[in-house]
mmCIF file of C-alpha atoms and ligand atoms in Angstrom:
data_model
loop_
_atom_site.group_PDB
_atom_site.id
_atom_site.type_symbol
_atom_site.label_atom_id
_atom_site.label_comp_id
_atom_site.label_asym_id
_atom_site.label_seq_id
_atom_site.Cartn_x
_atom_site.Cartn_y
_atom_site.Cartn_z
ATOM 1 C CA MET I 1 134.012 44.397 50.732
ATOM 2 C CA THR I 2 133.760 46.752 53.703
ATOM 3 C CA ARG I 3 137.403 46.044 54.534
ATOM 4 C CA ALA I 4 138.343 47.242 51.046
ATOM 5 C CA LEU I 5 136.165 50.354 51.387
ATOM 6 C CA ALA I 6 137.769 51.108 54.744
ATOM 7 C CA ALA I 7 141.262 50.727 53.246
ATOM 8 C CA LEU I 8 140.309 52.917 50.297
ATOM 9 C CA TYR I 9 139.065 55.683 52.566
ATOM 10 C CA ARG I 10 142.240 55.524 54.672
ATOM 11 C CA THR I 11 144.313 55.988 51.532
ATOM 12 C CA PHE I 12 142.087 58.886 50.465
ATOM 13 C CA TYR I 13 142.382 60.503 53.900
ATOM 14 C CA ALA I 14 146.155 60.071 54.070
ATOM 15 C CA GLY I 15 146.792 61.012 50.438
ATOM 16 C CA VAL I 16 144.240 63.752 49.800
ATOM 17 C CA LEU I 17 142.076 65.018 52.682
ATOM 18 C CA SER I 18 144.848 65.306 55.266
ATOM 19 C CA ARG I 19 147.071 67.209 52.819
ATOM 20 C CA LEU I 20 144.554 69.907 51.991
ATOM 21 C CA PRO I 21 144.340 73.033 54.136
ATOM 22 C CA GLU I 22 141.886 72.223 56.951
ATOM 23 C CA PRO I 23 139.096 74.610 55.824
ATOM 24 C CA THR I 24 139.248 73.170 52.291
ATOM 25 C CA ALA I 25 139.134 69.597 53.586
ATOM 26 C CA ILE I 26 136.133 70.424 55.816
ATOM 27 C CA ALA I 27 134.305 72.106 52.935
ATOM 28 C CA LEU I 28 135.038 69.170 50.645
ATOM 29 C CA GLY I 29 133.953 66.559 53.187
ATOM 30 C CA GLN I 30 130.733 68.369 54.090
ATOM 31 C CA THR I 31 129.845 69.058 50.443
ATOM 32 C CA ALA I 32 130.351 65.374 49.636
ATOM 33 C CA LEU I 33 128.109 64.425 52.546
ATOM 34 C CA ARG I 34 125.382 66.812 51.375
ATOM 35 C CA LEU I 35 125.534 65.800 47.721
ATOM 36 C CA LEU I 36 126.312 62.073 47.620
ATOM 37 C CA PRO I 37 123.306 59.903 48.476
ATOM 38 C CA LEU I 38 125.449 57.512 50.543
ATOM 39 C CA ASP I 39 122.561 56.910 52.915
ATOM 40 C CA ARG I 40 120.649 55.161 50.131
ATOM 41 C CA LEU I 41 123.383 52.542 49.714
ATOM 42 C CA GLY I 42 123.017 49.493 51.869
ATOM 43 C CA ALA I 43 126.820 49.212 52.168
ATOM 44 C CA PHE I 44 127.018 51.531 55.174
ATOM 45 C CA ARG I 45 124.371 49.878 57.331
ATOM 46 C CA LEU I 46 123.855 46.565 59.015
ATOM 47 C CA ASP I 47 120.513 45.764 60.567
ATOM 48 C CA ASP I 48 120.218 43.059 63.169
ATOM 49 C CA PRO I 49 117.607 43.030 65.929
ATOM 50 C CA ARG I 50 120.280 41.718 68.314
ATOM 51 C CA PHE I 51 122.042 45.111 68.181
ATOM 52 C CA ALA I 52 119.089 46.930 69.744
ATOM 53 C CA VAL I 53 119.722 48.852 72.986
ATOM 54 C CA THR I 54 117.875 51.472 74.965
ATOM 55 C CA LEU I 55 119.287 54.781 76.087
ATOM 56 C CA GLY I 56 117.345 56.553 78.804
ATOM 57 C CA GLY I 57 114.482 54.252 77.828
ATOM 58 C CA VAL I 58 114.613 55.249 74.145
ATOM 59 C CA PRO I 59 115.128 52.303 71.752
ATOM 60 C CA LEU I 60 118.158 52.573 69.455
ATOM 61 C CA PRO I 61 118.632 50.065 66.607
ATOM 62 C CA ASN I 62 122.297 49.741 67.597
ATOM 63 C CA PRO I 63 124.750 51.265 70.093
ATOM 64 C CA VAL I 64 126.873 53.323 67.636
ATOM 65 C CA ILE I 65 126.286 57.078 67.892
ATOM 66 C CA LEU I 66 127.551 59.961 65.771
ATOM 67 C CA ALA I 67 128.823 62.487 68.328
ATOM 68 C CA ALA I 68 128.021 66.206 68.325
ATOM 69 C CA GLN I 69 129.408 68.392 65.571
ATOM 70 C CA TYR I 70 126.952 68.792 62.649
ATOM 71 C CA TYR I 71 123.940 71.104 62.616
ATOM 72 C CA ASP I 72 123.124 71.134 58.895
ATOM 73 C CA PRO I 73 119.881 69.131 58.544
ATOM 74 C CA ARG I 74 121.018 67.739 55.176
ATOM 75 C CA ILE I 75 124.059 66.194 56.860
ATOM 76 C CA LEU I 76 122.056 65.002 59.873
ATOM 77 C CA ARG I 77 119.575 63.338 57.542
ATOM 78 C CA ARG I 78 122.352 61.580 55.611
ATOM 79 C CA ALA I 79 124.108 60.482 58.794
ATOM 80 C CA MET I 80 120.892 58.822 59.945
ATOM 81 C CA GLY I 81 121.235 56.394 57.034
ATOM 82 C CA LEU I 82 124.918 55.601 57.524
ATOM 83 C CA GLY I 83 124.612 52.825 60.060
ATOM 84 C CA PHE I 84 124.430 54.868 63.260
ATOM 85 C CA GLY I 85 121.965 53.895 65.968
ATOM 86 C CA ALA I 86 121.495 57.579 66.831
ATOM 87 C CA VAL I 87 122.819 60.907 65.560
ATOM 88 C CA THR I 88 123.696 63.894 67.750
ATOM 89 C CA THR I 89 123.409 67.517 66.682
ATOM 90 C CA LYS I 90 125.996 70.235 67.208
ATOM 91 C CA SER I 91 125.528 71.949 70.561
ATOM 92 C CA ILE I 92 123.020 74.707 69.944
ATOM 93 C CA THR I 93 123.107 77.991 71.848
ATOM 94 C CA VAL I 94 120.253 80.467 72.395
ATOM 95 C CA ASP I 95 121.828 83.097 70.137
ATOM 96 C CA PRO I 96 123.676 82.428 66.878
ATOM 97 C CA ARG I 97 127.461 82.216 67.286
ATOM 98 C CA PRO I 98 130.075 82.751 64.585
ATOM 99 C CA GLY I 99 132.548 80.543 66.479
ATOM 100 C CA HIS I 100 136.199 81.376 66.970
ATOM 101 C CA PRO I 101 138.210 82.769 64.048
ATOM 102 C CA ARG I 102 140.400 80.506 61.961
ATOM 103 C CA PRO I 103 142.574 78.597 62.478
ATOM 104 C CA ASN I 104 140.011 76.769 64.602
ATOM 105 C CA LEU I 105 140.819 73.198 63.590
ATOM 106 C CA VAL I 106 144.199 71.520 63.118
ATOM 107 C CA ARG I 107 145.247 67.930 62.630
ATOM 108 C CA THR I 108 147.475 65.880 64.885
ATOM 109 C CA ARG I 109 149.303 62.715 64.072
ATOM 110 C CA THR I 110 150.977 60.557 66.680
ATOM 111 C CA THR I 111 151.808 56.867 66.725
ATOM 112 C CA ALA I 112 148.211 56.327 67.901
ATOM 113 C CA GLY I 113 146.921 57.663 64.570
ATOM 114 C CA PRO I 114 145.334 60.793 63.118
ATOM 115 C CA GLY I 115 143.393 63.149 65.393
ATOM 116 C CA LEU I 116 142.152 66.739 65.589
ATOM 117 C CA VAL I 117 142.393 69.741 67.853
ATOM 118 C CA ASN I 118 139.561 72.246 67.552
ATOM 119 C CA CYS I 119 138.521 75.551 69.037
ATOM 120 C CA ASN I 120 135.275 75.716 67.097
ATOM 121 C CA GLY I 121 133.631 77.834 69.806
ATOM 122 C CA PHE I 122 130.087 76.612 69.089
ATOM 123 C CA GLN I 123 129.695 77.944 65.615
ATOM 124 C CA ASN I 124 125.926 77.474 65.146
ATOM 125 C CA PRO I 125 122.876 79.307 63.766
ATOM 126 C CA GLY I 126 121.240 79.770 67.179
ATOM 127 C CA LEU I 127 118.061 78.339 68.604
ATOM 128 C CA ALA I 128 115.384 79.894 66.378
ATOM 129 C CA ALA I 129 117.056 79.179 63.032
ATOM 130 C CA PHE I 130 118.184 75.697 64.047
ATOM 131 C CA ARG I 131 114.743 74.802 65.349
ATOM 132 C CA ALA I 132 113.105 75.886 62.104
ATOM 133 C CA SER I 133 115.663 73.882 60.098
ATOM 134 C CA ILE I 134 114.944 70.555 61.798
ATOM 135 C CA VAL I 135 111.174 70.744 62.137
ATOM 136 C CA GLY I 136 110.543 68.425 59.183
ATOM 137 C CA LEU I 137 113.612 66.205 59.650
ATOM 138 C CA PRO I 138 112.560 62.544 59.507
ATOM 139 C CA HIS I 139 113.998 60.495 62.367
ATOM 140 C CA ARG I 140 115.197 57.402 60.632
ATOM 141 C CA VAL I 141 117.090 56.743 63.849
ATOM 142 C CA PRO I 142 116.785 58.703 67.104
ATOM 143 C CA LEU I 143 118.027 62.292 67.067
ATOM 144 C CA ILE I 144 119.942 63.498 70.110
ATOM 145 C CA VAL I 145 119.650 67.263 70.380
ATOM 146 C CA SER I 146 122.686 68.820 72.040
ATOM 147 C CA VAL I 147 122.398 72.141 73.866
ATOM 148 C CA ALA I 148 124.931 74.488 75.467
ATOM 149 C CA GLY I 149 124.202 77.376 77.813
ATOM 150 C CA GLU I 150 125.676 79.498 80.552
ATOM 151 C CA SER I 151 122.670 79.837 82.832
ATOM 152 C CA VAL I 152 119.735 77.782 84.059
ATOM 153 C CA GLN I 153 117.500 80.024 81.974
ATOM 154 C CA ASP I 154 119.526 79.319 78.802
ATOM 155 C CA TYR I 155 119.151 75.582 79.268
ATOM 156 C CA VAL I 156 115.443 75.845 80.091
ATOM 157 C CA THR I 157 114.841 77.917 76.941
ATOM 158 C CA LEU I 158 116.834 75.487 74.799
ATOM 159 C CA VAL I 159 115.241 72.351 76.223
ATOM 160 C CA GLU I 160 111.722 73.771 75.970
ATOM 161 C CA ALA I 161 112.187 74.622 72.319
ATOM 162 C CA LEU I 162 114.300 71.709 71.104
ATOM 163 C CA ALA I 163 113.430 68.667 73.218
ATOM 164 C CA PRO I 164 110.108 68.097 71.413
ATOM 165 C CA LEU I 165 112.049 67.841 68.131
ATOM 166 C CA GLY I 166 114.529 65.292 69.450
ATOM 167 C CA ASP I 167 114.333 61.829 70.983
ATOM 168 C CA LEU I 168 116.867 62.606 73.697
ATOM 169 C CA VAL I 169 118.528 65.827 74.828
ATOM 170 C CA GLU I 170 122.258 66.083 75.533
ATOM 171 C CA ILE I 171 123.294 68.741 78.025
ATOM 172 C CA ASN I 172 126.788 69.819 77.041
ATOM 173 C CA ILE I 173 128.738 71.013 80.073
ATOM 174 C CA SER I 174 132.131 70.038 78.766
ATOM 175 C CA SER I 175 133.359 71.649 75.524
ATOM 176 C CA PRO I 176 136.661 73.231 76.466
ATOM 177 C CA ASN I 177 136.740 76.086 73.977
ATOM 178 C CA THR I 178 134.603 78.702 75.640
ATOM 179 C CA ARG I 179 133.972 79.627 79.249
ATOM 180 C CA LEU I 180 130.346 79.224 78.190
ATOM 181 C CA VAL I 181 130.051 75.614 79.259
ATOM 182 C CA TYR I 182 133.492 74.472 80.449
ATOM 183 C CA ALA I 183 133.128 76.365 83.726
ATOM 184 C CA TRP I 184 130.109 74.295 84.790
ATOM 185 C CA SER I 185 132.346 71.482 86.005
ATOM 186 C CA GLU I 186 133.875 73.939 88.472
ATOM 187 C CA ARG I 187 130.458 74.975 89.828
ATOM 188 C CA PRO I 188 128.909 71.664 90.883
ATOM 189 C CA ARG I 189 126.306 73.211 93.186
ATOM 190 C CA GLU I 190 124.874 75.420 90.445
ATOM 191 C CA LEU I 191 125.092 72.553 88.007
ATOM 192 C CA ARG I 192 123.025 70.412 90.333
ATOM 193 C CA ALA I 193 120.293 73.084 90.278
ATOM 194 C CA VAL I 194 120.390 73.100 86.462
ATOM 195 C CA LEU I 195 120.059 69.328 86.258
ATOM 196 C CA GLU I 196 117.231 69.249 88.797
ATOM 197 C CA THR I 197 115.318 71.921 86.882
ATOM 198 C CA LEU I 198 115.851 70.227 83.524
ATOM 199 C CA GLY I 199 115.090 66.800 84.972
ATOM 200 C CA ARG I 200 111.679 68.125 86.049
ATOM 201 C CA MET I 201 110.753 69.938 82.851
ATOM 202 C CA SER I 202 112.301 68.008 79.953
ATOM 203 C CA PRO I 203 109.785 66.018 77.925
ATOM 204 C CA ARG I 204 112.642 63.803 76.681
ATOM 205 C CA PRO I 205 115.296 61.794 78.551
ATOM 206 C CA LEU I 206 118.481 63.724 79.285
ATOM 207 C CA ILE I 207 122.132 62.883 78.736
ATOM 208 C CA VAL I 208 124.855 64.873 80.498
ATOM 209 C CA LYS I 209 128.033 65.155 78.454
ATOM 210 C CA ILE I 210 131.000 65.463 80.764
ATOM 211 C CA SER I 211 134.662 66.326 80.367
ATOM 212 C CA PRO I 212 137.630 63.959 80.662
ATOM 213 C CA ASP I 213 139.483 66.926 82.216
ATOM 214 C CA PHE I 214 137.433 66.751 85.422
ATOM 215 C CA ALA I 215 137.474 63.070 86.353
ATOM 216 C CA ASP I 216 137.470 63.787 90.077
ATOM 217 C CA ALA I 217 134.620 66.343 90.014
ATOM 218 C CA ASN I 218 132.665 64.107 87.665
ATOM 219 C CA GLU I 219 132.720 61.187 90.025
ATOM 220 C CA ARG I 220 132.369 63.095 93.297
ATOM 221 C CA HIS I 221 129.786 65.679 92.332
ATOM 222 C CA ILE I 222 128.520 65.702 88.783
ATOM 223 C CA ILE I 223 127.432 62.106 88.191
ATOM 224 C CA PRO I 224 125.835 61.810 91.654
ATOM 225 C CA ALA I 225 123.988 65.104 91.032
ATOM 226 C CA ALA I 226 122.802 63.828 87.656
ATOM 227 C CA LEU I 227 121.525 60.578 89.136
ATOM 228 C CA GLU I 228 119.713 62.407 91.933
ATOM 229 C CA ALA I 229 118.080 64.657 89.344
ATOM 230 C CA GLY I 230 116.829 61.564 87.537
ATOM 231 C CA VAL I 231 119.357 61.817 84.688
ATOM 232 C CA ARG I 232 120.716 58.344 84.204
ATOM 233 C CA VAL I 233 122.719 58.717 80.997
ATOM 234 C CA VAL I 234 126.207 60.218 80.947
ATOM 235 C CA ASN I 235 128.263 60.791 77.831
ATOM 236 C CA TYR I 236 131.905 60.425 78.874
ATOM 237 C CA GLY I 237 132.874 62.485 77.076
ATOM 238 C CA ASN I 238 134.120 65.511 75.306
ATOM 239 C CA THR I 239 137.523 66.550 73.953
ATOM 240 C CA ARG I 240 140.514 67.109 76.261
ATOM 241 C CA ARG I 241 141.762 70.657 76.610
ATOM 242 C CA ILE I 242 145.353 71.167 75.447
ATOM 243 C CA GLU I 243 147.618 74.061 74.489
ATOM 244 C CA GLU I 244 147.883 74.326 70.717
ATOM 245 C CA PRO I 245 149.802 77.326 69.362
ATOM 246 C CA ARG I 246 148.541 76.745 65.811
ATOM 247 C CA LEU I 247 144.976 77.653 66.838
ATOM 248 C CA SER I 248 143.571 81.193 67.066
ATOM 249 C CA GLN I 249 142.844 80.642 70.777
ATOM 250 C CA SER I 250 146.283 79.009 71.411
ATOM 251 C CA ALA I 251 144.380 76.105 72.995
ATOM 252 C CA GLY I 252 141.675 73.685 71.943
ATOM 253 C CA GLY I 253 140.044 70.318 72.448
ATOM 254 C CA LEU I 254 141.995 67.207 71.468
ATOM 255 C CA SER I 255 140.003 64.393 69.883
ATOM 256 C CA GLY I 256 140.875 61.109 68.230
ATOM 257 C CA PRO I 257 142.952 58.090 69.267
ATOM 258 C CA ASP I 258 145.223 59.949 71.707
ATOM 259 C CA ILE I 259 142.295 60.307 74.098
ATOM 260 C CA PHE I 260 141.114 56.712 73.814
ATOM 261 C CA PRO I 261 143.097 55.373 76.838
ATOM 262 C CA ALA I 262 141.443 57.993 79.060
ATOM 263 C CA THR I 263 138.001 57.119 77.678
ATOM 264 C CA LEU I 264 138.583 53.467 78.500
ATOM 265 C CA ASP I 265 139.764 54.283 82.051
ATOM 266 C CA ASN I 266 136.812 56.581 82.606
ATOM 267 C CA VAL I 267 134.325 53.944 81.500
ATOM 268 C CA ARG I 268 135.904 51.267 83.689
ATOM 269 C CA ARG I 269 136.026 53.479 86.776
ATOM 270 C CA THR I 270 132.545 54.928 86.477
ATOM 271 C CA ARG I 271 131.011 51.548 85.668
ATOM 272 C CA LYS I 272 132.621 50.114 88.788
ATOM 273 C CA ARG I 273 131.645 53.021 90.974
ATOM 274 C CA PHE I 274 128.056 53.630 89.820
ATOM 275 C CA GLY I 275 127.056 50.172 88.612
ATOM 276 C CA ASP I 276 123.926 49.660 86.595
ATOM 277 C CA ALA I 277 122.316 52.860 87.865
ATOM 278 C CA LEU I 278 124.263 54.682 85.177
ATOM 279 C CA GLU I 279 124.096 54.290 81.405
ATOM 280 C CA ILE I 280 127.378 55.369 79.837
ATOM 281 C CA VAL I 281 127.885 56.577 76.291
ATOM 282 C CA ALA I 282 131.635 56.195 75.769
ATOM 283 C CA THR I 283 132.994 58.873 73.435
ATOM 284 C CA GLY I 284 136.596 59.819 72.771
ATOM 285 C CA GLY I 285 139.046 58.220 70.412
ATOM 286 C CA VAL I 286 136.987 55.447 68.854
ATOM 287 C CA ASP I 287 138.444 54.959 65.376
ATOM 288 C CA SER I 288 138.292 51.178 65.018
ATOM 289 C CA ALA I 289 135.896 48.318 65.598
ATOM 290 C CA ASP I 290 138.213 46.889 68.272
ATOM 291 C CA LYS I 291 138.102 50.054 70.357
ATOM 292 C CA ALA I 292 134.320 50.241 70.107
ATOM 293 C CA ILE I 293 133.907 46.611 71.160
ATOM 294 C CA THR I 294 136.334 47.050 74.056
ATOM 295 C CA LEU I 295 134.305 49.972 75.444
ATOM 296 C CA LEU I 296 131.050 48.052 75.096
ATOM 297 C CA ARG I 297 132.581 45.039 76.863
ATOM 298 C CA GLU I 298 133.773 47.297 79.670
ATOM 299 C CA GLY I 299 130.226 48.365 80.323
ATOM 300 C CA ALA I 300 129.396 51.245 77.977
ATOM 301 C CA ARG I 301 125.739 51.152 76.914
ATOM 302 C CA ALA I 302 126.674 52.831 73.622
ATOM 303 C CA ILE I 303 129.747 54.352 71.987
ATOM 304 C CA GLY I 304 130.067 57.673 70.198
ATOM 305 C CA TYR I 305 132.628 59.154 67.864
ATOM 306 C CA PHE I 306 133.189 62.115 65.625
ATOM 307 C CA THR I 307 136.883 62.218 64.663
ATOM 308 C CA GLY I 308 136.762 58.605 63.464
ATOM 309 C CA PHE I 309 133.994 59.598 61.052
ATOM 310 C CA VAL I 310 136.446 62.053 59.458
ATOM 311 C CA THR I 311 139.638 60.015 59.609
ATOM 312 C CA ARG I 312 138.197 56.530 58.984
ATOM 313 C CA GLY I 313 135.182 57.559 56.936
ATOM 314 C CA PRO I 314 131.501 56.683 56.931
ATOM 315 C CA ILE I 315 132.267 52.964 56.642
ATOM 316 C CA LEU I 316 133.476 52.826 60.269
ATOM 317 C CA ALA I 317 129.971 52.367 61.727
ATOM 318 C CA ARG I 318 129.393 49.331 59.520
ATOM 319 C CA ARG I 319 132.813 47.903 60.460
ATOM 320 C CA ILE I 320 131.887 48.228 64.142
ATOM 321 C CA LEU I 321 128.508 46.557 63.564
ATOM 322 C CA GLU I 322 130.169 43.671 61.709
ATOM 323 C CA ALA I 323 132.513 43.146 64.659
ATOM 324 C CA LEU I 324 129.560 43.323 67.010
ATOM 325 C CA ARG I 325 127.744 40.671 64.998
ATOM 326 C CA ARG I 326 130.763 38.388 65.148
ATOM 327 C CA GLY I 327 130.656 38.720 68.933
ATOM 328 C CA VAL I 328 126.943 38.226 69.603
HETATM 329 C C1 FMN V 401 135.259 70.135 65.180
HETATM 330 C C2 FMN V 401 134.583 69.558 66.381
HETATM 331 C C3 FMN V 401 133.406 70.154 66.859
HETATM 332 C C4 FMN V 401 132.752 69.623 67.985
HETATM 333 N N1 FMN V 401 131.593 70.215 68.430
HETATM 334 C C5 FMN V 401 130.969 69.714 69.544
HETATM 335 C C6 FMN V 401 129.773 70.277 70.036
HETATM 336 O O1 FMN V 401 129.189 71.206 69.473
HETATM 337 N N2 FMN V 401 129.258 69.752 71.173
HETATM 338 C C7 FMN V 401 129.811 68.705 71.843
HETATM 339 O O2 FMN V 401 129.287 68.254 72.854
HETATM 340 N N3 FMN V 401 130.940 68.123 71.366
HETATM 341 C C8 FMN V 401 131.523 68.603 70.249
HETATM 342 N N4 FMN V 401 132.665 68.013 69.794
HETATM 343 C C9 FMN V 401 133.227 66.858 70.538
HETATM 344 C C10 FMN V 401 132.815 65.531 69.920
HETATM 345 O O3 FMN V 401 131.416 65.378 69.893
HETATM 346 C C11 FMN V 401 133.447 64.357 70.729
HETATM 347 O O4 FMN V 401 132.921 64.358 72.037
HETATM 348 C C12 FMN V 401 134.958 64.486 70.852
HETATM 349 O O5 FMN V 401 135.510 64.926 69.626
HETATM 350 C C13 FMN V 401 135.623 63.175 71.272
HETATM 351 O O6 FMN V 401 135.278 62.123 70.403
HETATM 352 P P1 FMN V 401 136.167 61.689 69.132
HETATM 353 O O7 FMN V 401 137.560 61.430 69.601
HETATM 354 O O8 FMN V 401 135.485 60.498 68.593
HETATM 355 O O9 FMN V 401 136.090 62.851 68.172
HETATM 356 C C14 FMN V 401 133.318 68.509 68.660
HETATM 357 C C15 FMN V 401 134.489 67.915 68.163
HETATM 358 C C16 FMN V 401 135.125 68.419 67.056
HETATM 359 C C17 FMN V 401 136.386 67.759 66.566
#
């Protein structure tokens, strides 16, 4: 049954969604998510106590995570009933941001499959409005609150206000579309100070989300700094920065299956280098059950995806869990 649903969604994506102008497809997809009570259907979930994992000490019912992109509480609430073991919010900034002008999202299609390039630029309602919007959100599964800042003070303000409303906090230092956070990877000493400060004050476990564009700095400076600050979860990682003339910024972050080989390499290398001291959330290019299982076998504690949710549909989480059940 789920195989048929997956095939149906692929046909819908190829025949309808991917042919619409991007803003129309986004509006359609998000409206459907808000309106259709998919989370009440059992078809998208699979519960099995053997799937349980912990992330930074927080229990997750399974290791499949929806990666950062949505801030609308109606969508977050739905996503929590679509099979994921945890759901991540969009990266929230202290002040509201309109994001970059359109075109800020385009599709790619290579032999690896359908992907996206975005220069969203942290379009979000800002700390105060976002905080108010999620105060009453039930946590059917853990909520990972993602934050993005350009100073220690920004991160302290964000973590103070949002951590109590989440189960874990993800420190985004890796989105490539604004200098806002991307530059952190080039300032490891200052980043270390940020992580130490947050490690001391956060009431929730921290995740650092790192960039596949800085593999060397990640392994030499950033992961060691995180571990020394008591942060033991790394999300590896964000989109890969590429030139893209169709976008308003002429560059953006590539996501989807083209970045999967790098995700796999990054997981293998960091697992080998840092051992069990580090919990890795492997994100980047997961659009099939096979890819998810491969990353978990290579030592990821959990896997995350966003593009696969769009291109393979909400049934993907269930497909991954079915494959996981076959393997346990
Ligand atoms: C439109 C769009 C918006 C995104 N916004 C965020 C964000 O706010 N914060 C963040 O950490 N990652 C963001 N991401 C990155 C995803 O969370 C994910 O790390 C990346 O897309 C790689 O995974 P994927 O190939 O499964 O999509 C965004 C990705 C896309 C495509």
